[in-house]
CSV table of C-alpha atoms (C1' of nucleotides) in Angstrom, one decimal:
chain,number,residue,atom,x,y,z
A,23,UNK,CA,-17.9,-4.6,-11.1
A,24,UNK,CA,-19.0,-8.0,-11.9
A,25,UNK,CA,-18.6,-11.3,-9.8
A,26,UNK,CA,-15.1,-11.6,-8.3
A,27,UNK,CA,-13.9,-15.1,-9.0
A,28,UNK,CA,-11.0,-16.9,-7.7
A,29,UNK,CA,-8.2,-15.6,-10.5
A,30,UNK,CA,-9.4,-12.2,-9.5
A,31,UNK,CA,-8.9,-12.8,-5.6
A,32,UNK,CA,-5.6,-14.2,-6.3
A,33,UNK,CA,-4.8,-10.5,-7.7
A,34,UNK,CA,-6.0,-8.7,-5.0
A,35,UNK,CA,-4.2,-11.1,-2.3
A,36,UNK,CA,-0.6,-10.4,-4.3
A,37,UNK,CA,-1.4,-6.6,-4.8
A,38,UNK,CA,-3.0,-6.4,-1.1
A,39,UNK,CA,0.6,-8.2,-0.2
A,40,UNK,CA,2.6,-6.3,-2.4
A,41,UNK,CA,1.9,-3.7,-4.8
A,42,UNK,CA,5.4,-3.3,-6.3
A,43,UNK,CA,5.2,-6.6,-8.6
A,44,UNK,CA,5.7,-6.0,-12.3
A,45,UNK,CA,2.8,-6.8,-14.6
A,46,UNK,CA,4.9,-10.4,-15.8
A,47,UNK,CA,5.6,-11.4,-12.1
A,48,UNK,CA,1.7,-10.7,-11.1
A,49,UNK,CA,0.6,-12.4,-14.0
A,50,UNK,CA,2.4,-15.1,-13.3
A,51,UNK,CA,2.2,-16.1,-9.8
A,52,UNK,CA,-1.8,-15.0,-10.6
A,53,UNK,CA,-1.9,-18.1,-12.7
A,54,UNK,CA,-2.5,-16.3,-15.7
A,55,UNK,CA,-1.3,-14.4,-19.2
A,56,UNK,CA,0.2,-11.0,-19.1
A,57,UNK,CA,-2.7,-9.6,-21.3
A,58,UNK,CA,-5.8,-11.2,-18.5
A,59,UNK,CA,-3.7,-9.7,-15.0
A,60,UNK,CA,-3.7,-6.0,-17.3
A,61,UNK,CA,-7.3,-6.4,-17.8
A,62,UNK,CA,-8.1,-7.4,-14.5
A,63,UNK,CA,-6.2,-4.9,-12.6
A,64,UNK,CA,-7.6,-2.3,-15.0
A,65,UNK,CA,-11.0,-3.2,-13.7
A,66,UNK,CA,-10.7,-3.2,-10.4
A,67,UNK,CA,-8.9,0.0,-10.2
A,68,UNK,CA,-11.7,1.4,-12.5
A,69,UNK,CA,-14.4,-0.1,-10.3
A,70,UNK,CA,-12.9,1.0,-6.8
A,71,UNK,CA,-12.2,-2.1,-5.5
A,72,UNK,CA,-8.4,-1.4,-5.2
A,73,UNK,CA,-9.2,1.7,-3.7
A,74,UNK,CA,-4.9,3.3,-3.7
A,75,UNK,CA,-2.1,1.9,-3.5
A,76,UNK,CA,0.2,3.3,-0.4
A,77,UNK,CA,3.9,2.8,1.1
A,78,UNK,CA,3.9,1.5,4.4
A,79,UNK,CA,7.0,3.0,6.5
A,80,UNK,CA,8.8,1.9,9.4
A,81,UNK,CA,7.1,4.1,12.4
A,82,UNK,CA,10.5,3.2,14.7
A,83,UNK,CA,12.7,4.7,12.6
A,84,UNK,CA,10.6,8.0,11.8
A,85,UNK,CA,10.9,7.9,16.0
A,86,UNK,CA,7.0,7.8,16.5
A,87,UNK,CA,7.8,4.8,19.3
A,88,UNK,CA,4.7,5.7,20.8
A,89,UNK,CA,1.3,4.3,19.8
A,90,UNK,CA,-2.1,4.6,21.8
A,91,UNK,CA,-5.3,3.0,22.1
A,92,UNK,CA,-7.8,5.9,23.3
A,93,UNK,CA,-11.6,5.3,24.0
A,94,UNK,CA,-13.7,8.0,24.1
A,95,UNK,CA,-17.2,9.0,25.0
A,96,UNK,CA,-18.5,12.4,24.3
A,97,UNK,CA,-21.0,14.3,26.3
A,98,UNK,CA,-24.3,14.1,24.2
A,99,UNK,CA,-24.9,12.6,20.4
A,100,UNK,CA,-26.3,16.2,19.0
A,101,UNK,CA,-25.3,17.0,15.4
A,102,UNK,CA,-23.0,19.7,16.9
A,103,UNK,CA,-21.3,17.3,19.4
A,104,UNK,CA,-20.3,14.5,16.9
A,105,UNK,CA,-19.5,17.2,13.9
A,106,UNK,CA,-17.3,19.1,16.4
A,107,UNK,CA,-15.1,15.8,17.4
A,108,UNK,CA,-15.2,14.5,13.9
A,109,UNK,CA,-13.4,18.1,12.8
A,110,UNK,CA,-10.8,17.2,15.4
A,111,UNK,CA,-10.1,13.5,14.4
A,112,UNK,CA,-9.8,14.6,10.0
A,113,UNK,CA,-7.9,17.5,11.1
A,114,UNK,CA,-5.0,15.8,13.1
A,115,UNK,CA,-3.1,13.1,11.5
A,116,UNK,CA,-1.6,11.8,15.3
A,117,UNK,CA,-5.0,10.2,14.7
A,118,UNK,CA,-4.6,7.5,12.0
A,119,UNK,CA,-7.8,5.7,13.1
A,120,UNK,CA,-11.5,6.3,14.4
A,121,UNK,CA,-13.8,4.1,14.6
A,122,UNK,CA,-17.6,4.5,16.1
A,123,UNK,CA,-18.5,1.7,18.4
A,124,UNK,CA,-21.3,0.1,19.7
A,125,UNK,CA,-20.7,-0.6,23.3
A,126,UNK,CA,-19.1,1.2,26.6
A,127,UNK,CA,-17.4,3.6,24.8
A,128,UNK,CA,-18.5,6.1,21.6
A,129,UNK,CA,-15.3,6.2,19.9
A,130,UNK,CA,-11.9,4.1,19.7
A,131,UNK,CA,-9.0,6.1,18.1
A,132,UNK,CA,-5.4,5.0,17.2
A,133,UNK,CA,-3.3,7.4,17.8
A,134,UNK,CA,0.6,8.0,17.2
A,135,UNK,CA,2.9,10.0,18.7
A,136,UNK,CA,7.2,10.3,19.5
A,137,UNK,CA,7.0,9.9,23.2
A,138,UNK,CA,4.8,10.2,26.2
A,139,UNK,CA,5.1,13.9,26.3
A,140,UNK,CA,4.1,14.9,23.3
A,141,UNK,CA,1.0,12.2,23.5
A,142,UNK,CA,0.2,14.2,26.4
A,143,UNK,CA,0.4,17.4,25.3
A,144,UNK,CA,-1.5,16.6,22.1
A,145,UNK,CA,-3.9,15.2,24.3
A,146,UNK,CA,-4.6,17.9,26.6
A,147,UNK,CA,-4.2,20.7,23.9
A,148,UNK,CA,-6.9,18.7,21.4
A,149,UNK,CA,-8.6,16.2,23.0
A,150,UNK,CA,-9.7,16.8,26.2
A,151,UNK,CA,-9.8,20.7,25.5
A,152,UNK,CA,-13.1,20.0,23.4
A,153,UNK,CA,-16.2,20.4,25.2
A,154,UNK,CA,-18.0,17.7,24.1
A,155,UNK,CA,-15.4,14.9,24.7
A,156,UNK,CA,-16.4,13.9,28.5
A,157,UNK,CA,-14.2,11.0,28.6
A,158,UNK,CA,-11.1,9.4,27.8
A,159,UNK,CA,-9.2,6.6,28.7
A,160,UNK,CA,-6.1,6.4,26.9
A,161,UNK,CA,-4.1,2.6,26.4
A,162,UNK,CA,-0.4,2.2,25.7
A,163,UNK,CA,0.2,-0.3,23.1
A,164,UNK,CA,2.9,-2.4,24.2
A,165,UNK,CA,3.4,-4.9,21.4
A,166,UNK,CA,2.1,-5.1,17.7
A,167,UNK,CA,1.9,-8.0,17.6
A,168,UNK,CA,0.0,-7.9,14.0
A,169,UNK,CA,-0.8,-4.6,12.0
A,170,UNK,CA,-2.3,-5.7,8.3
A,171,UNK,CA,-3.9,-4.0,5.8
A,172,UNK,CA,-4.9,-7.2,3.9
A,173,UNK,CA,-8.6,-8.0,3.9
A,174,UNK,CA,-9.7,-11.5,4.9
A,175,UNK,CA,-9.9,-12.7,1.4
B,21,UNK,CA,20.4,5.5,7.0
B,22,UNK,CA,21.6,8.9,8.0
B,23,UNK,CA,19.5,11.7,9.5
B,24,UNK,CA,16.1,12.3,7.2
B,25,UNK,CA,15.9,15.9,6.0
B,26,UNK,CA,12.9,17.0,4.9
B,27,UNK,CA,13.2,16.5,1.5
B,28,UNK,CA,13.5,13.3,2.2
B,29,UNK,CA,10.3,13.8,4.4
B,30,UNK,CA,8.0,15.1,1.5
B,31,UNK,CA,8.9,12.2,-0.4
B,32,UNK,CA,7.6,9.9,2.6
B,33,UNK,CA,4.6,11.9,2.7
B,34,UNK,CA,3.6,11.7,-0.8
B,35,UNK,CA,4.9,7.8,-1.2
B,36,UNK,CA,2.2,6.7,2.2
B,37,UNK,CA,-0.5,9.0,0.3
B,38,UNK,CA,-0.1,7.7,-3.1
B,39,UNK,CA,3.2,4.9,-4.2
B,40,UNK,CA,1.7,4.6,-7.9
B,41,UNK,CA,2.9,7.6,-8.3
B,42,UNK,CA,5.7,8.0,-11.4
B,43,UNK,CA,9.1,8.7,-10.6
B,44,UNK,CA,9.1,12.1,-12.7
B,45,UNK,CA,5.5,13.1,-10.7
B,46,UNK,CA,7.2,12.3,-7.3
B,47,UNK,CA,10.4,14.1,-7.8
B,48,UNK,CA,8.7,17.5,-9.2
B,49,UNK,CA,6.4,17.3,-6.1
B,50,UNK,CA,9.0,16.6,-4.0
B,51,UNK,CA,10.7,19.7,-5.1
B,52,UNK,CA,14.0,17.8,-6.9
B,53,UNK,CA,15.4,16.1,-9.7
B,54,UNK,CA,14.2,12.8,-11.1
B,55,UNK,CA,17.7,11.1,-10.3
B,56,UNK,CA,16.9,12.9,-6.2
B,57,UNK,CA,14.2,11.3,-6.1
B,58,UNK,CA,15.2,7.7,-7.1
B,59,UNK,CA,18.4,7.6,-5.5
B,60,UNK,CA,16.6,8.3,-2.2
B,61,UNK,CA,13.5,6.1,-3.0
B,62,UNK,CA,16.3,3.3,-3.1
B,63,UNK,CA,17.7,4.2,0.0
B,64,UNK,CA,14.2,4.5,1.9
B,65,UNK,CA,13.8,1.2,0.6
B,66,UNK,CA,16.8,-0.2,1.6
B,67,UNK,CA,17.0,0.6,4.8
B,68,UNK,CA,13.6,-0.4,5.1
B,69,UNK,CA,12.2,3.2,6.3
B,70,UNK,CA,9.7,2.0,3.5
B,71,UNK,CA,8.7,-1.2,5.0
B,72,UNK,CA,6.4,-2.4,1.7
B,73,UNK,CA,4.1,-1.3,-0.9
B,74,UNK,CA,0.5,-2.7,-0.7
B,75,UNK,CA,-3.0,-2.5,-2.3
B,76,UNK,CA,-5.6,-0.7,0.0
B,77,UNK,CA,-9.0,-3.0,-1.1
B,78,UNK,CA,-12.9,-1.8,-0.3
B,79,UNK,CA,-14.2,-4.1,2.1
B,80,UNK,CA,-17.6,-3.3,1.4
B,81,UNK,CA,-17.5,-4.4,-2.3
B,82,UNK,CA,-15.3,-7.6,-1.5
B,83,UNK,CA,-18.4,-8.2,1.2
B,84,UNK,CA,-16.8,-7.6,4.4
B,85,UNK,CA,-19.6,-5.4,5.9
B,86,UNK,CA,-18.5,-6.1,9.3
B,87,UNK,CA,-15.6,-5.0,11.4
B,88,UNK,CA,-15.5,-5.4,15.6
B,89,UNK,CA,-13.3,-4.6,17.7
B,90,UNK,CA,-12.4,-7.2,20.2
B,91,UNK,CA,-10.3,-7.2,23.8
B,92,UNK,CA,-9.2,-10.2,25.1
B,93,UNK,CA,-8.5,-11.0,28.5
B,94,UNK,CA,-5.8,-14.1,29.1
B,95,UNK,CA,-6.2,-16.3,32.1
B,96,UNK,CA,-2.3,-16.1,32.3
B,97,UNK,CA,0.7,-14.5,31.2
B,98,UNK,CA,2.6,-17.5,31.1
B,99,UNK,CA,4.7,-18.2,27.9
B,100,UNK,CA,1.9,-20.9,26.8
B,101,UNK,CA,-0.7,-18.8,27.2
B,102,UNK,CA,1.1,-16.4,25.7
B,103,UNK,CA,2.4,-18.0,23.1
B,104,UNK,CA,-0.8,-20.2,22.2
B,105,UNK,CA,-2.8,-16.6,21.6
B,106,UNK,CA,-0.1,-15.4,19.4
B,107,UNK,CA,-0.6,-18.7,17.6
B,108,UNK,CA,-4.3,-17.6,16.9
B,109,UNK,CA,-4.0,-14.2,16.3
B,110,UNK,CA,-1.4,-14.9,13.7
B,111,UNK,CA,-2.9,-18.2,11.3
B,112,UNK,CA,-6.3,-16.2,11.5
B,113,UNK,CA,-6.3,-13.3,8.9
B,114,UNK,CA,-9.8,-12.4,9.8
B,115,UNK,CA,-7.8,-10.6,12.8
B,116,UNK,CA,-5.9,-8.3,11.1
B,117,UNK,CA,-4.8,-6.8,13.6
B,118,UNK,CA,-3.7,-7.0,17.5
B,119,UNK,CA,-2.4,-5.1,20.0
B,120,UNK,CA,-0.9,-5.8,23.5
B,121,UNK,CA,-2.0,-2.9,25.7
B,122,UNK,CA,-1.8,-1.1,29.5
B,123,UNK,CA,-4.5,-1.3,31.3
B,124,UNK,CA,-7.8,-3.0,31.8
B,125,UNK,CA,-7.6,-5.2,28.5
B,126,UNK,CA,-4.9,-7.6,27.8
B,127,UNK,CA,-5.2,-7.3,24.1
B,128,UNK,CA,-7.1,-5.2,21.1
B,129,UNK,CA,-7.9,-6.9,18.5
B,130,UNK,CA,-9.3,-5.5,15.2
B,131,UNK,CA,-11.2,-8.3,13.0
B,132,UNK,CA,-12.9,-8.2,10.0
B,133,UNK,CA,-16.1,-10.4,8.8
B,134,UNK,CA,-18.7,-10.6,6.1
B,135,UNK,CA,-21.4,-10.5,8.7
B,136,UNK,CA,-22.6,-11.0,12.4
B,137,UNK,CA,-23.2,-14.6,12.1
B,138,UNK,CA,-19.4,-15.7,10.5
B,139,UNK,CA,-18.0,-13.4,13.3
B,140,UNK,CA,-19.8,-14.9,16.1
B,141,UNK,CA,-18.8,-18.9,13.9
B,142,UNK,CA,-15.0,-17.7,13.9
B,143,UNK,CA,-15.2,-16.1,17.5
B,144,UNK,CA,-16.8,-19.5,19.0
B,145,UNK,CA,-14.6,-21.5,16.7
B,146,UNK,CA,-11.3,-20.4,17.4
B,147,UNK,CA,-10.9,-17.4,19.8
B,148,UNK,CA,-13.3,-18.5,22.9
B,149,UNK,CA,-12.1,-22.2,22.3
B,150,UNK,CA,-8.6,-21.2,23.3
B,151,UNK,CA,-8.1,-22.2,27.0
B,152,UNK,CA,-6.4,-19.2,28.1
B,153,UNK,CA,-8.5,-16.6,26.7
B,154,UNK,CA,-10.5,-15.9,29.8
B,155,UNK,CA,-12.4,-12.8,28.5
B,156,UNK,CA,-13.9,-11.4,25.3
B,157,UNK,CA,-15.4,-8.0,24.9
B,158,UNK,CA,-16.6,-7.4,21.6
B,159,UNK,CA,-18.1,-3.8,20.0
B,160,UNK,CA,-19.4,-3.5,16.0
B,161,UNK,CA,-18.0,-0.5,14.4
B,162,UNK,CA,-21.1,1.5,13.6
B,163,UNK,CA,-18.7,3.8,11.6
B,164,UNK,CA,-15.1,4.0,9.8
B,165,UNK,CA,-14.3,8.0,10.7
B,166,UNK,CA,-10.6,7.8,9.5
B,167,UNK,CA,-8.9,4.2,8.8
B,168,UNK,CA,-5.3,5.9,7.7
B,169,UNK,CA,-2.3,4.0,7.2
B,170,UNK,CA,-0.2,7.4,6.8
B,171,UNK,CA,2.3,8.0,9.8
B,172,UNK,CA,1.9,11.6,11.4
B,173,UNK,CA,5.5,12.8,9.9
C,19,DC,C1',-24.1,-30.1,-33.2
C,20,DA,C1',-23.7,-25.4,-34.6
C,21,DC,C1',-23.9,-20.8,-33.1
C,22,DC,C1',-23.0,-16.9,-30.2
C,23,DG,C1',-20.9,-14.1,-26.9
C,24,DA,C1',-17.5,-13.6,-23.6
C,25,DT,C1',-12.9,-14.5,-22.0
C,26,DT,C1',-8.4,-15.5,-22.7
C,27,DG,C1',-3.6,-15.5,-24.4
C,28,DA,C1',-0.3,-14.0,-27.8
C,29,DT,C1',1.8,-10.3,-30.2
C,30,DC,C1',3.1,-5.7,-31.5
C,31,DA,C1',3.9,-0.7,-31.5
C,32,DA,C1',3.8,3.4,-28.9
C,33,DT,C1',4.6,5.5,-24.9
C,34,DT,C1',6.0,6.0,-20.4
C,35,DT,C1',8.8,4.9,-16.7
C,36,DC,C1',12.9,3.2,-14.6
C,37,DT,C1',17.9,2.9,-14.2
C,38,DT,C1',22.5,4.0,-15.3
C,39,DT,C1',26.0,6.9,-16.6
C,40,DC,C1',28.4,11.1,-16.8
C,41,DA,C1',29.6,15.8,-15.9
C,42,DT,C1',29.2,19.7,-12.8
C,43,DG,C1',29.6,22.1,-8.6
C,44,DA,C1',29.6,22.4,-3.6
C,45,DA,C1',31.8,21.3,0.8
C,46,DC,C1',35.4,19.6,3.1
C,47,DT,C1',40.4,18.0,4.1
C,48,DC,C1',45.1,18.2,3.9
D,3,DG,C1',44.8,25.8,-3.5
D,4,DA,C1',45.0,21.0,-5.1
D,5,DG,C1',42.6,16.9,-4.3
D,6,DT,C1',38.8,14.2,-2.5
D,7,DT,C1',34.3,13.1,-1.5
D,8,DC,C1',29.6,13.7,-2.0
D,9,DA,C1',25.2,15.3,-3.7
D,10,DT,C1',23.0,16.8,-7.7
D,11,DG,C1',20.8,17.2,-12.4
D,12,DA,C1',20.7,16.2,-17.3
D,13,DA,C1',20.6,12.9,-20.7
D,14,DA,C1',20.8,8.4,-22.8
D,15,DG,C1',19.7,3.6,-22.6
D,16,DA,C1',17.0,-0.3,-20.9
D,17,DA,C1',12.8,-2.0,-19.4
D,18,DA,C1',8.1,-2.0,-18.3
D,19,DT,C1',3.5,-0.4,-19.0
D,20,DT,C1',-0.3,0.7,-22.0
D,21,DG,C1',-3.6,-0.2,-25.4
D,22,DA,C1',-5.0,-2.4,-29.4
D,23,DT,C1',-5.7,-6.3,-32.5
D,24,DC,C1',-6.5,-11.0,-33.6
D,25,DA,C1',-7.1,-15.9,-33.2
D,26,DA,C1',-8.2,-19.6,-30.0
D,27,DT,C1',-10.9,-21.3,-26.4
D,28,DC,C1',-14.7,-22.0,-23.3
D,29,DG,C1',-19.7,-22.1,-21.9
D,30,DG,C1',-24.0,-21.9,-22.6
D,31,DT,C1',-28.3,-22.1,-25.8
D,32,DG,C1',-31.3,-23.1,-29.4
DNA sequence: CACCGATTGATCAATTTCTTTCATGAACTC
DNA sequence: GAGTTCATGAAAGAAATTGATCAATCGGTG
C-alpha cells in the first residue's frame, strides 16, 4: 500500500460508516469519479487495509441483554498458562473481546450473554474452572453509551 | 419481526462473519433459495435485527499502534456531570467506545491512538480537563487476543 | 518549456448480482 | 373440501459491479 491521502481516508470513513453504499453513491460523496472510488477500494481490499466487511446486529433483539466487563489475572505467565486461557477465549464466542493489559489486571474480556444465569454458569463452567485463571472480577455494563468500529481517522 | 428460526439464524451468522457476501453464495450456505434469502435479508434489515453494514479497517496500517483501555471515575452522578461526560465521550472518536459499569469504575472506556504521546495530548486535553472526571486509570493493550464484532447466536 | 510517468475520469461491454414477478404447494380456516 | 393465507423456489428483468481502454490532466524533472 502506498501513502493514504485524504480522498482515500474519505473512503474508508464512508465504508468504515457504512459498507452497503453502491459504487456511484461512494464515489460521489468521496468527491470523486466512479472509475478512481473502484480503483481505490480495489486497493485497499487487495492491501488489507479494509480487512472484512461485517453486519452489525441488534444484540436486544437476539435477547443477549446481558454484557460484561471481566478482568482477569491468571496464576503465572508460563507458555502453558497463557496458551491454556488463550484456547478458552478463541474457543467461546460469549467472548467477543480480549485484550492483554498492562496494569492491575492480565486480561480484560467482553463478554455476552442472555441473562445473569447463564453469564454465571458460563462462567463457573469455563472460566473459573481453568486452573490457571486465579482471578476474576466480573463488571455489569449498564449503558453503552458508545460501541464503534470506526477507527479514529 | 416474528420469532427467528434458525434458518434465519444461519443467515445472521454468516452476514456478522462476512456481508460482502453474494446473495446466491449466502442463500446456498444458508441452506435455501435465492428469493429465502433476500426476502429475509429485507426483513432483518427492516426491523433493524441488522443494525448496519460497516468496513472493519487495520489499525496498524492506518498507524494507530496504540489502544488503552481507560476507567473513569466521575466526581458526581448529577445530570451535569453526567451529561458533560457523555458530551466528551461522544464528539471524541478517538474513544470508540464506552461503557457504564457495576462496580469499582464508573466507566470503561476503549480509545484508540497513533502513539503514547497523542494519547497522553488528548487525555490531558480533553478527558482530565473535564471537571467532573475525578479519576483516570489507564492500561496499554499489550495484545489484541480476539477483537470480534460477531454476537454469540 | 517539453517530456515523462502517474493519476484521473469517461465510456463501454461482459458479467454478476439484485429485485420483482409468477406459479406451486403447504397449512390453516370456515 | 373450497377458499385463503403464507412461505417457497424458479425464472425473467433491472441494475450494479467488474475490468479494460483511452484521452485528459497533473506534477515533477531535465
Amino acid at each position: 500500500m502506498k501513502e493514504i491521502d485524504q480522498s482515500v481516508l474519505r473512503l474508508l470513513r464512508l465504508l468504515q460508516q457504512d459498507c452497503s453504499l453502491a459504487l456511484a453513491d461512494l464515489a460521489e460523496r468521496g468527491g470523486m469519479s466512479q472509475s478512481t472510488a473502484w480503483r481505490k477500494v480495489q486497493e485497499l481490499d487487495a492491501a488489507g487495509v479494509i480487512r472484512r466487511r461485517v453486519a452489525l446486529l441488534d444484540a436486544r433483539q437476539l435477547d443477549l441483554k446481558l454484557c460484561v466487563i471481566a478482568h482477569v489475572t491468571l496464576d503465572d505467565h508460563h507458555e502453558e498458562a497463557i496458551e491454556s486461557f488463550s484456547s478458552v477465549v478463541r474457543n467461546h464466542p460469549e467472548i467477543m473481546e480480549c485484550y492483554a493489559l498492562s496494569g492491575a489486571f492480565d486480561y480484560m474480556l467482553k463478554i455476552r450473554a442472555c441473562d445473569v444465569e447463564s453469564y454465571e454458569a458460563f462462567m463457573t463452567r469455563h472460566l473459573l474452572r481453568n486452573p490457571h485463571v486465579r482471578n476474576v472480577v466480573s463488571s455489569f455494563v449498564l449503558r453503552e453509551m458508545k460501541a464503534s468500529t470506526e477507527l479514529p481517522i
